[in-house]
mmCIF file of C-alpha atoms and ligand atoms in Angstrom:
data_model
loop_
_atom_site.group_PDB
_atom_site.id
_atom_site.type_symbol
_atom_site.label_atom_id
_atom_site.label_comp_id
_atom_site.label_asym_id
_atom_site.label_seq_id
_atom_site.Cartn_x
_atom_site.Cartn_y
_atom_site.Cartn_z
ATOM 1 C CA MET A 698 135.663 8.727 162.327
ATOM 2 C CA THR A 699 136.525 12.449 163.748
ATOM 3 C CA TRP A 700 137.547 12.181 167.656
ATOM 4 C CA MET A 701 134.255 14.068 168.615
ATOM 5 C CA LYS A 702 132.139 11.088 167.239
ATOM 6 C CA LYS A 703 134.479 8.652 168.114
ATOM 7 C CA VAL A 704 134.305 10.814 171.809
ATOM 8 C CA LEU A 705 130.158 10.331 170.999
ATOM 9 C CA ALA A 706 130.098 6.765 170.240
ATOM 10 C CA GLY A 707 132.394 6.160 173.330
ATOM 11 C CA ALA A 708 129.912 7.440 175.611
ATOM 12 C CA VAL A 709 126.755 5.986 174.234
ATOM 13 C CA CYS A 710 128.216 2.770 174.387
ATOM 14 C CA ALA A 711 129.263 3.620 178.431
ATOM 15 C CA MET A 712 125.385 4.007 178.349
ATOM 16 C CA ALA A 713 124.647 1.219 177.212
ATOM 17 C CA PHE A 714 126.588 -1.069 179.479
ATOM 18 C CA VAL A 715 125.753 0.564 182.459
ATOM 19 C CA SER A 716 121.765 1.450 181.931
ATOM 20 C CA PRO A 717 119.676 -1.411 183.012
ATOM 21 C CA THR A 718 116.828 -0.462 181.151
ATOM 22 C CA LEU A 719 119.137 -1.706 177.969
ATOM 23 C CA ALA A 720 119.347 -5.243 179.829
ATOM 24 C CA GLU A 721 118.153 -7.763 177.690
ATOM 25 C CA ASP A 722 117.035 -10.797 178.378
ATOM 26 C CA LEU A 723 116.403 -13.778 176.290
ATOM 27 C CA ASN A 724 114.053 -16.296 176.310
ATOM 28 C CA LEU A 725 115.291 -19.650 175.452
ATOM 29 C CA PHE A 726 112.594 -22.384 174.511
ATOM 30 C CA ALA A 727 114.411 -25.986 174.966
ATOM 31 C CA TRP A 728 114.285 -29.674 176.033
ATOM 32 C CA SER A 729 114.047 -30.037 179.916
ATOM 33 C CA GLU A 730 117.370 -31.442 181.347
ATOM 34 C CA TYR A 731 119.190 -30.485 178.143
ATOM 35 C CA VAL A 732 120.686 -26.961 179.372
ATOM 36 C CA PRO A 733 123.000 -26.711 182.453
ATOM 37 C CA GLN A 734 122.674 -23.583 184.812
ATOM 38 C CA THR A 735 126.092 -23.323 185.076
ATOM 39 C CA VAL A 736 126.327 -22.511 181.167
ATOM 40 C CA LEU A 737 122.973 -20.107 181.813
ATOM 41 C CA ASP A 738 125.046 -18.215 184.356
ATOM 42 C CA GLY A 739 128.280 -18.355 182.602
ATOM 43 C CA PHE A 740 126.853 -16.217 179.465
ATOM 44 C CA GLN A 741 125.197 -13.600 181.736
ATOM 45 C CA LYS A 742 128.491 -13.431 183.892
ATOM 46 C CA GLU A 743 130.385 -12.656 180.072
ATOM 47 C CA THR A 744 127.732 -11.088 178.534
ATOM 48 C CA GLY A 745 125.276 -9.220 180.980
ATOM 49 C CA ILE A 746 122.413 -11.475 179.436
ATOM 50 C CA LYS A 747 119.756 -12.868 181.298
ATOM 51 C CA VAL A 748 118.655 -16.480 179.689
ATOM 52 C CA LYS A 749 115.068 -17.537 181.060
ATOM 53 C CA TYR A 750 114.768 -21.075 180.263
ATOM 54 C CA GLU A 751 111.449 -22.368 179.715
ATOM 55 C CA THR A 752 111.342 -26.258 178.889
ATOM 56 C CA TYR A 753 109.261 -28.585 176.346
ATOM 57 C CA ALA A 754 109.110 -32.383 176.119
ATOM 58 C CA SER A 755 108.345 -32.813 172.249
ATOM 59 C CA ASN A 756 109.105 -31.235 169.238
ATOM 60 C CA GLU A 757 105.737 -31.145 168.896
ATOM 61 C CA GLU A 758 104.598 -29.686 172.135
ATOM 62 C CA MET A 759 107.141 -26.728 171.109
ATOM 63 C CA LEU A 760 105.814 -26.079 167.708
ATOM 64 C CA SER A 761 102.686 -25.555 168.630
ATOM 65 C CA LYS A 762 103.205 -23.134 171.850
ATOM 66 C CA LEU A 763 105.706 -20.997 168.981
ATOM 67 C CA MET A 764 102.809 -21.326 166.288
ATOM 68 C CA ALA A 765 100.535 -20.180 169.002
ATOM 69 C CA GLY A 766 102.231 -17.115 169.340
ATOM 70 C CA GLY A 767 104.714 -17.882 172.399
ATOM 71 C CA ASN A 768 107.318 -15.063 173.119
ATOM 72 C CA TYR A 769 110.879 -17.375 172.170
ATOM 73 C CA ASP A 770 114.080 -15.933 170.866
ATOM 74 C CA ILE A 771 115.770 -19.027 171.020
ATOM 75 C CA ILE A 772 114.549 -22.612 170.572
ATOM 76 C CA GLN A 773 116.033 -26.430 170.612
ATOM 77 C CA PRO A 774 114.244 -28.208 167.358
ATOM 78 C CA SER A 775 115.278 -31.387 165.894
ATOM 79 C CA GLU A 776 116.418 -32.114 162.421
ATOM 80 C CA TYR A 777 113.008 -32.623 161.187
ATOM 81 C CA THR A 778 111.552 -29.784 163.024
ATOM 82 C CA ILE A 779 114.117 -27.534 161.550
ATOM 83 C CA GLU A 780 113.323 -29.025 158.100
ATOM 84 C CA ALA A 781 109.563 -27.570 158.270
ATOM 85 C CA LEU A 782 110.480 -24.120 160.285
ATOM 86 C CA ILE A 783 112.779 -23.534 157.671
ATOM 87 C CA ALA A 784 110.421 -24.373 154.417
ATOM 88 C CA ALA A 785 107.652 -22.057 156.243
ATOM 89 C CA GLY A 786 109.677 -19.558 156.499
ATOM 90 C CA LYS A 787 109.886 -19.200 160.240
ATOM 91 C CA LEU A 788 113.604 -18.803 160.950
ATOM 92 C CA THR A 789 115.640 -16.464 161.565
ATOM 93 C CA LYS A 790 118.964 -16.625 158.650
ATOM 94 C CA LEU A 791 122.013 -16.706 160.805
ATOM 95 C CA ASP A 792 124.911 -13.901 160.321
ATOM 96 C CA PRO A 793 127.935 -16.417 160.498
ATOM 97 C CA GLN A 794 130.239 -13.632 161.457
ATOM 98 C CA LYS A 795 127.999 -12.950 164.577
ATOM 99 C CA ILE A 796 129.000 -17.267 165.179
ATOM 100 C CA PRO A 797 132.666 -16.937 164.852
ATOM 101 C CA ASN A 798 132.822 -20.284 167.162
ATOM 102 C CA LEU A 799 131.200 -22.371 163.934
ATOM 103 C CA LYS A 800 134.495 -23.262 162.824
ATOM 104 C CA ASN A 801 134.645 -25.464 165.987
ATOM 105 C CA LEU A 802 132.046 -28.098 164.882
ATOM 106 C CA ASP A 803 132.956 -31.171 163.589
ATOM 107 C CA PRO A 804 132.454 -30.620 159.691
ATOM 108 C CA ALA A 805 129.622 -34.114 159.418
ATOM 109 C CA PHE A 806 127.558 -31.602 161.341
ATOM 110 C CA THR A 807 127.982 -28.627 158.901
ATOM 111 C CA LYS A 808 126.468 -30.639 155.891
ATOM 112 C CA MET A 809 123.625 -32.080 157.007
ATOM 113 C CA ALA A 810 120.434 -32.272 154.756
ATOM 114 C CA HIS A 811 117.786 -30.230 156.913
ATOM 115 C CA ASP A 812 120.131 -27.170 156.966
ATOM 116 C CA PRO A 813 123.415 -27.312 154.772
ATOM 117 C CA GLY A 814 125.972 -24.810 155.815
ATOM 118 C CA ASN A 815 124.117 -23.925 159.155
ATOM 119 C CA LYS A 816 121.882 -20.721 157.652
ATOM 120 C CA TYR A 817 119.640 -21.452 160.467
ATOM 121 C CA SER A 818 120.894 -23.614 163.208
ATOM 122 C CA VAL A 819 123.122 -24.543 165.019
ATOM 123 C CA PRO A 820 123.793 -28.103 166.030
ATOM 124 C CA TRP A 821 123.484 -28.664 169.915
ATOM 125 C CA MET A 822 124.325 -31.628 170.618
ATOM 126 C CA SER A 823 123.066 -35.388 168.431
ATOM 127 C CA GLY A 824 121.701 -38.753 170.290
ATOM 128 C CA THR A 825 119.801 -41.708 169.155
ATOM 129 C CA VAL A 826 116.635 -43.521 170.593
ATOM 130 C CA GLY A 827 117.678 -46.855 172.404
ATOM 131 C CA ILE A 828 116.924 -49.771 174.941
ATOM 132 C CA VAL A 829 117.769 -49.875 178.551
ATOM 133 C CA TYR A 830 117.688 -52.565 180.757
ATOM 134 C CA ASN A 831 117.930 -53.819 184.371
ATOM 135 C CA THR A 832 120.195 -57.821 183.872
ATOM 136 C CA GLU A 833 119.284 -58.161 187.285
ATOM 137 C CA LYS A 834 115.640 -58.848 186.402
ATOM 138 C CA VAL A 835 115.518 -58.832 182.787
ATOM 139 C CA LYS A 836 117.082 -63.045 182.098
ATOM 140 C CA GLU A 837 116.678 -62.853 178.357
ATOM 141 C CA PRO A 838 118.761 -60.619 176.478
ATOM 142 C CA ILE A 839 117.070 -57.763 174.535
ATOM 143 C CA LYS A 840 118.037 -57.048 171.034
ATOM 144 C CA GLY A 841 115.653 -54.697 169.685
ATOM 145 C CA PHE A 842 112.304 -53.062 170.190
ATOM 146 C CA ALA A 843 110.263 -56.280 169.038
ATOM 147 C CA ASP A 844 111.837 -57.921 172.361
ATOM 148 C CA VAL A 845 110.953 -54.771 174.309
ATOM 149 C CA PHE A 846 107.110 -55.116 173.711
ATOM 150 C CA ASN A 847 106.721 -59.076 173.386
ATOM 151 C CA GLY A 848 104.732 -58.994 176.440
ATOM 152 C CA THR A 849 107.342 -60.463 178.625
ATOM 153 C CA HIS A 850 107.842 -56.878 180.223
ATOM 154 C CA THR A 851 104.086 -55.946 180.377
ATOM 155 C CA GLY A 852 103.579 -53.494 183.627
ATOM 156 C CA ARG A 853 107.586 -52.641 183.871
ATOM 157 C CA ILE A 854 108.243 -50.523 180.360
ATOM 158 C CA VAL A 855 108.880 -46.818 180.364
ATOM 159 C CA ALA A 856 108.828 -45.311 177.270
ATOM 160 C CA LEU A 857 109.329 -41.823 175.716
ATOM 161 C CA ASP A 858 106.333 -39.690 175.648
ATOM 162 C CA ASP A 859 106.536 -39.446 171.702
ATOM 163 C CA GLY A 860 103.934 -40.199 169.031
ATOM 164 C CA ARG A 861 106.285 -39.586 166.075
ATOM 165 C CA GLU A 862 109.043 -41.623 167.777
ATOM 166 C CA ILE A 863 106.573 -44.688 168.674
ATOM 167 C CA VAL A 864 105.393 -44.810 165.207
ATOM 168 C CA SER A 865 108.900 -45.219 163.983
ATOM 169 C CA TRP A 866 109.301 -47.939 166.231
ATOM 170 C CA VAL A 867 106.654 -49.931 165.223
ATOM 171 C CA LEU A 868 107.825 -49.038 161.613
ATOM 172 C CA ALA A 869 111.366 -50.332 161.837
ATOM 173 C CA THR A 870 110.093 -53.693 163.222
ATOM 174 C CA LYS A 871 108.180 -53.877 160.710
ATOM 175 C CA GLY A 872 110.855 -53.300 158.181
ATOM 176 C CA LYS A 873 109.580 -50.008 156.922
ATOM 177 C CA ASP A 874 111.043 -46.659 156.163
ATOM 178 C CA ILE A 875 110.491 -45.161 159.626
ATOM 179 C CA ASN A 876 109.399 -41.787 157.808
ATOM 180 C CA GLN A 877 106.886 -43.255 155.356
ATOM 181 C CA MET A 878 103.573 -42.249 157.236
ATOM 182 C CA THR A 879 101.634 -43.938 154.241
ATOM 183 C CA ASP A 880 97.966 -44.609 154.997
ATOM 184 C CA ASP A 881 99.215 -48.046 154.456
ATOM 185 C CA ASN A 882 101.999 -47.690 156.924
ATOM 186 C CA LEU A 883 99.660 -46.419 159.418
ATOM 187 C CA ALA A 884 97.058 -48.702 159.135
ATOM 188 C CA LEU A 885 99.796 -50.922 159.841
ATOM 189 C CA VAL A 886 101.345 -49.602 162.967
ATOM 190 C CA LYS A 887 97.717 -48.664 164.566
ATOM 191 C CA PRO A 888 96.922 -51.996 165.869
ATOM 192 C CA ILE A 889 100.270 -53.432 166.720
ATOM 193 C CA MET A 890 101.020 -49.822 168.524
ATOM 194 C CA ALA A 891 97.788 -50.453 170.394
ATOM 195 C CA GLY A 892 99.001 -53.515 171.972
ATOM 196 C CA TRP A 893 102.463 -51.896 172.186
ATOM 197 C CA LEU A 894 101.172 -49.169 174.565
ATOM 198 C CA LYS A 895 99.155 -51.378 176.891
ATOM 199 C CA GLN A 896 102.588 -52.724 178.170
ATOM 200 C CA ILE A 897 103.882 -49.489 178.941
ATOM 201 C CA LYS A 898 103.830 -48.537 182.419
ATOM 202 C CA ILE A 899 105.182 -44.447 182.648
ATOM 203 C CA TYR A 900 105.593 -42.307 179.562
ATOM 204 C CA ASP A 901 107.959 -39.949 180.093
ATOM 205 C CA SER A 902 110.424 -37.952 178.083
ATOM 206 C CA ASP A 903 111.950 -35.793 180.398
ATOM 207 C CA SER A 904 113.400 -38.275 183.054
ATOM 208 C CA PRO A 905 113.193 -41.775 182.358
ATOM 209 C CA LYS A 906 115.911 -42.594 184.112
ATOM 210 C CA THR A 907 114.467 -42.094 187.180
ATOM 211 C CA PRO A 908 112.071 -44.925 187.095
ATOM 212 C CA LEU A 909 114.522 -46.893 185.518
ATOM 213 C CA LEU A 910 117.315 -46.198 188.221
ATOM 214 C CA ASN A 911 114.735 -46.602 191.362
ATOM 215 C CA VAL A 912 113.611 -50.240 189.805
ATOM 216 C CA ASP A 913 110.268 -48.880 189.306
ATOM 217 C CA VAL A 914 110.418 -50.621 186.002
ATOM 218 C CA ASP A 915 113.034 -52.805 184.086
ATOM 219 C CA VAL A 916 113.375 -51.785 180.683
ATOM 220 C CA GLY A 917 113.104 -48.280 178.657
ATOM 221 C CA VAL A 918 113.183 -46.844 175.450
ATOM 222 C CA VAL A 919 114.663 -43.886 176.339
ATOM 223 C CA TRP A 920 116.912 -41.054 174.764
ATOM 224 C CA SER A 921 120.540 -42.065 174.789
ATOM 225 C CA GLY A 922 121.876 -38.742 176.984
ATOM 226 C CA GLU A 923 119.440 -40.866 179.580
ATOM 227 C CA GLY A 924 120.868 -44.370 179.269
ATOM 228 C CA ALA A 925 124.156 -42.560 179.366
ATOM 229 C CA LEU A 926 123.222 -41.324 182.668
ATOM 230 C CA ILE A 927 122.092 -44.461 184.044
ATOM 231 C CA LEU A 928 125.528 -46.517 182.673
ATOM 232 C CA GLN A 929 127.316 -43.711 184.600
ATOM 233 C CA LYS A 930 125.802 -44.500 187.733
ATOM 234 C CA GLU A 931 125.366 -48.281 187.357
ATOM 235 C CA PRO A 932 127.163 -49.825 185.064
ATOM 236 C CA LYS A 933 126.958 -53.263 186.046
ATOM 237 C CA LYS A 934 123.552 -53.500 186.878
ATOM 238 C CA PHE A 935 122.050 -51.645 183.030
ATOM 239 C CA LYS A 936 122.980 -52.873 179.636
ATOM 240 C CA TRP A 937 121.857 -50.202 176.764
ATOM 241 C CA VAL A 938 121.288 -51.475 173.218
ATOM 242 C CA LEU A 939 120.456 -50.411 170.183
ATOM 243 C CA PRO A 940 117.568 -51.670 168.322
ATOM 244 C CA SER A 941 118.489 -54.161 165.716
ATOM 245 C CA GLU A 942 116.048 -53.236 163.919
ATOM 246 C CA GLY A 943 117.210 -49.450 163.288
ATOM 247 C CA THR A 944 116.665 -46.388 165.029
ATOM 248 C CA HIS A 945 115.963 -43.113 165.350
ATOM 249 C CA ARG A 946 119.195 -40.356 165.548
ATOM 250 C CA PHE A 947 118.409 -36.873 165.849
ATOM 251 C CA ILE A 948 120.323 -33.537 165.598
ATOM 252 C CA ASP A 949 119.036 -31.224 168.114
ATOM 253 C CA SER A 950 119.624 -27.419 167.592
ATOM 254 C CA LEU A 951 119.520 -24.115 168.392
ATOM 255 C CA ALA A 952 117.521 -21.998 165.810
ATOM 256 C CA ILE A 953 115.951 -18.295 166.223
ATOM 257 C CA PRO A 954 111.774 -17.802 165.591
ATOM 258 C CA ILE A 955 111.454 -15.560 163.019
ATOM 259 C CA ALA A 956 109.248 -13.136 165.588
ATOM 260 C CA SER A 957 112.540 -12.822 167.673
ATOM 261 C CA LYS A 958 113.416 -9.399 168.630
ATOM 262 C CA HIS A 959 117.204 -9.812 170.328
ATOM 263 C CA ALA A 960 118.175 -12.162 167.590
ATOM 264 C CA ASP A 961 121.685 -10.388 168.097
ATOM 265 C CA ALA A 962 122.351 -11.603 171.591
ATOM 266 C CA ALA A 963 120.629 -15.127 170.237
ATOM 267 C CA MET A 964 123.554 -15.474 167.783
ATOM 268 C CA LYS A 965 125.743 -13.983 170.731
ATOM 269 C CA PHE A 966 124.209 -17.246 173.173
ATOM 270 C CA MET A 967 125.106 -19.957 170.044
ATOM 271 C CA ASN A 968 128.254 -18.383 169.964
ATOM 272 C CA TYR A 969 128.850 -19.104 173.687
ATOM 273 C CA ILE A 970 127.927 -22.666 173.974
ATOM 274 C CA LEU A 971 130.308 -23.115 170.929
ATOM 275 C CA LYS A 972 132.926 -22.434 172.656
ATOM 276 C CA PRO A 973 134.986 -25.734 173.511
ATOM 277 C CA GLU A 974 135.073 -24.901 177.400
ATOM 278 C CA VAL A 975 131.441 -24.368 177.111
ATOM 279 C CA SER A 976 130.565 -27.422 175.247
ATOM 280 C CA LYS A 977 132.231 -29.883 177.568
ATOM 281 C CA LEU A 978 130.001 -28.328 180.224
ATOM 282 C CA ILE A 979 126.909 -29.507 178.595
ATOM 283 C CA SER A 980 128.202 -32.877 177.552
ATOM 284 C CA ASP A 981 129.514 -33.108 180.909
ATOM 285 C CA GLU A 982 125.903 -32.923 182.706
ATOM 286 C CA PHE A 983 123.504 -34.609 179.764
ATOM 287 C CA PRO A 984 126.186 -36.680 178.044
ATOM 288 C CA TYR A 985 124.515 -36.941 174.667
ATOM 289 C CA THR A 986 127.203 -37.003 171.185
ATOM 290 C CA ASN A 987 128.872 -33.529 171.201
ATOM 291 C CA PRO A 988 129.073 -32.151 167.620
ATOM 292 C CA ASN A 989 131.982 -29.917 168.227
ATOM 293 C CA ALA A 990 135.107 -31.388 167.518
ATOM 294 C CA GLU A 991 137.477 -28.871 169.627
ATOM 295 C CA ALA A 992 135.292 -29.866 172.608
ATOM 296 C CA ARG A 993 135.338 -33.584 172.594
ATOM 297 C CA LYS A 994 138.884 -33.387 172.529
ATOM 298 C CA LEU A 995 138.178 -31.835 175.830
ATOM 299 C CA LEU A 996 136.163 -35.078 177.408
ATOM 300 C CA ASP A 997 137.305 -37.544 179.483
ATOM 301 C CA GLU A 998 138.066 -40.913 177.981
ATOM 302 C CA ALA A 999 135.447 -42.079 180.238
ATOM 303 C CA ALA A 1000 132.760 -40.287 178.776
ATOM 304 C CA LYS A 1001 133.954 -40.893 175.432
ATOM 305 C CA ALA A 1002 133.978 -44.713 175.872
ATOM 306 C CA ASN A 1003 130.441 -44.417 177.088
ATOM 307 C CA PRO A 1004 128.224 -46.759 174.491
ATOM 308 C CA ALA A 1005 125.260 -44.558 174.968
ATOM 309 C CA SER A 1006 127.094 -41.780 173.719
ATOM 310 C CA TYR A 1007 129.197 -42.102 171.134
ATOM 311 C CA PRO A 1008 127.557 -45.165 169.236
ATOM 312 C CA ALA A 1009 130.038 -47.618 166.958
ATOM 313 C CA ASP A 1010 130.103 -46.172 163.174
ATOM 314 C CA ASP A 1011 128.037 -49.182 161.857
ATOM 315 C CA ALA A 1012 124.648 -48.433 164.179
ATOM 316 C CA LYS A 1013 122.104 -48.654 161.942
ATOM 317 C CA LEU A 1014 120.672 -45.042 162.428
ATOM 318 C CA ALA A 1015 118.195 -42.878 160.379
ATOM 319 C CA LEU A 1016 117.260 -38.959 160.609
ATOM 320 C CA PHE A 1017 113.906 -38.100 160.774
ATOM 321 C CA HIS A 1018 112.682 -35.935 158.043
ATOM 322 C CA ASP A 1019 109.591 -33.600 158.046
ATOM 323 C CA ILE A 1020 106.170 -35.227 156.983
ATOM 324 C CA GLY A 1021 103.980 -32.091 156.694
ATOM 325 C CA LYS A 1022 100.486 -32.369 157.368
ATOM 326 C CA ARG A 1023 100.644 -36.290 157.884
ATOM 327 C CA SER A 1024 101.840 -35.458 161.439
ATOM 328 C CA ALA A 1025 98.586 -34.631 162.662
ATOM 329 C CA ALA A 1026 97.692 -37.857 161.565
ATOM 330 C CA VAL A 1027 100.189 -39.797 163.695
ATOM 331 C CA ASP A 1028 99.570 -37.543 166.557
ATOM 332 C CA GLU A 1029 95.982 -38.919 166.638
ATOM 333 C CA ILE A 1030 96.588 -41.735 166.866
ATOM 334 C CA TYR A 1031 98.814 -41.613 169.458
ATOM 335 C CA THR A 1032 96.229 -39.819 171.332
ATOM 336 C CA ASN A 1033 93.493 -42.319 170.876
ATOM 337 C CA LEU A 1034 95.326 -44.962 171.243
ATOM 338 C CA LYS A 1035 97.150 -43.651 174.658
ATOM 339 C CA SER A 1036 93.804 -42.952 176.283
ATOM 340 C CA GLN A 1037 91.962 -46.368 174.973
HETATM 341 C C1 LIG B 2305 116.683 -34.091 176.919
HETATM 342 C C2 LIG B 2305 116.069 -34.726 175.932
HETATM 343 C C3 LIG B 2305 116.602 -34.771 174.418
HETATM 344 C C4 LIG B 2305 115.713 -34.805 173.091
HETATM 345 N N1 LIG B 2305 116.271 -34.082 177.594
HETATM 346 C C5 LIG B 2305 115.816 -35.352 172.200
HETATM 347 N N2 LIG B 2305 115.506 -35.180 170.959
#
């Protein structure tokens, strides 16, 4: 570069920095109760980019709003939805040069089947679906889904408002592969699920901890981070159990829809949340399983000892896979049974 070009380039940069018309906003579409405001504020302070955070309560809700043309720069799908979005060509390929903090990830999270090498997605948090119950109210120990829905707790249960999840719980109880949504399996699920749904008092994917802590219900089937927060608050009163039948382990990750006009800013955000001290802030507020090895080093011992956040190595866990068109059938069964 000649000195003249350098001066010009410098001036253009300075203009970009001060000009309010060039300020970028980032539209983040993510799960509720998952993104601390402190993280969004910190990102704005460091980059000048303001993040607008809109929330959803299921992968299916996010997908339908995205496909309907929603204006989102960054989304937070789980593993099976990443798989579906990649197959449909709906995600922007990431530029690893722009996300150097990918190096902080625990290597186990960089070779997951839904996106090996993190070409399209950056793990946010991982977690499980488990059972939490109030030991002052429930006398017989609960070990799995079958015990939750054995009729003893009718009208005292909170469950995730998620058809794909509940179908998988029934399949697990019948010893079936939780990803096999065949006609036969769905026919098997239907009557059992009808009986289960009648026992549920509250459906809540956003904050199922609330009715448990308020003793509006005694048993919950909830995301592990919700269970971890309950154990933090009332460790004596509540027990966390990973269902003996086996359960879903999810990998929630950030990804950039193909239509985003702010892919560079989105990658800046990805890089920001991969900083160990930022990732720790996420864990502190939402204690799921942190996929960032460097951040994990910063967590306090109590956080790492929370059994809901960090399950035992031999826990019976399975990822979900994209079930393609079968997801409509799952959704239909759930919606119909729920409204009965
Ligand atoms: C956060 C919800 C966790 C998402 N509130 C489960 N995939």
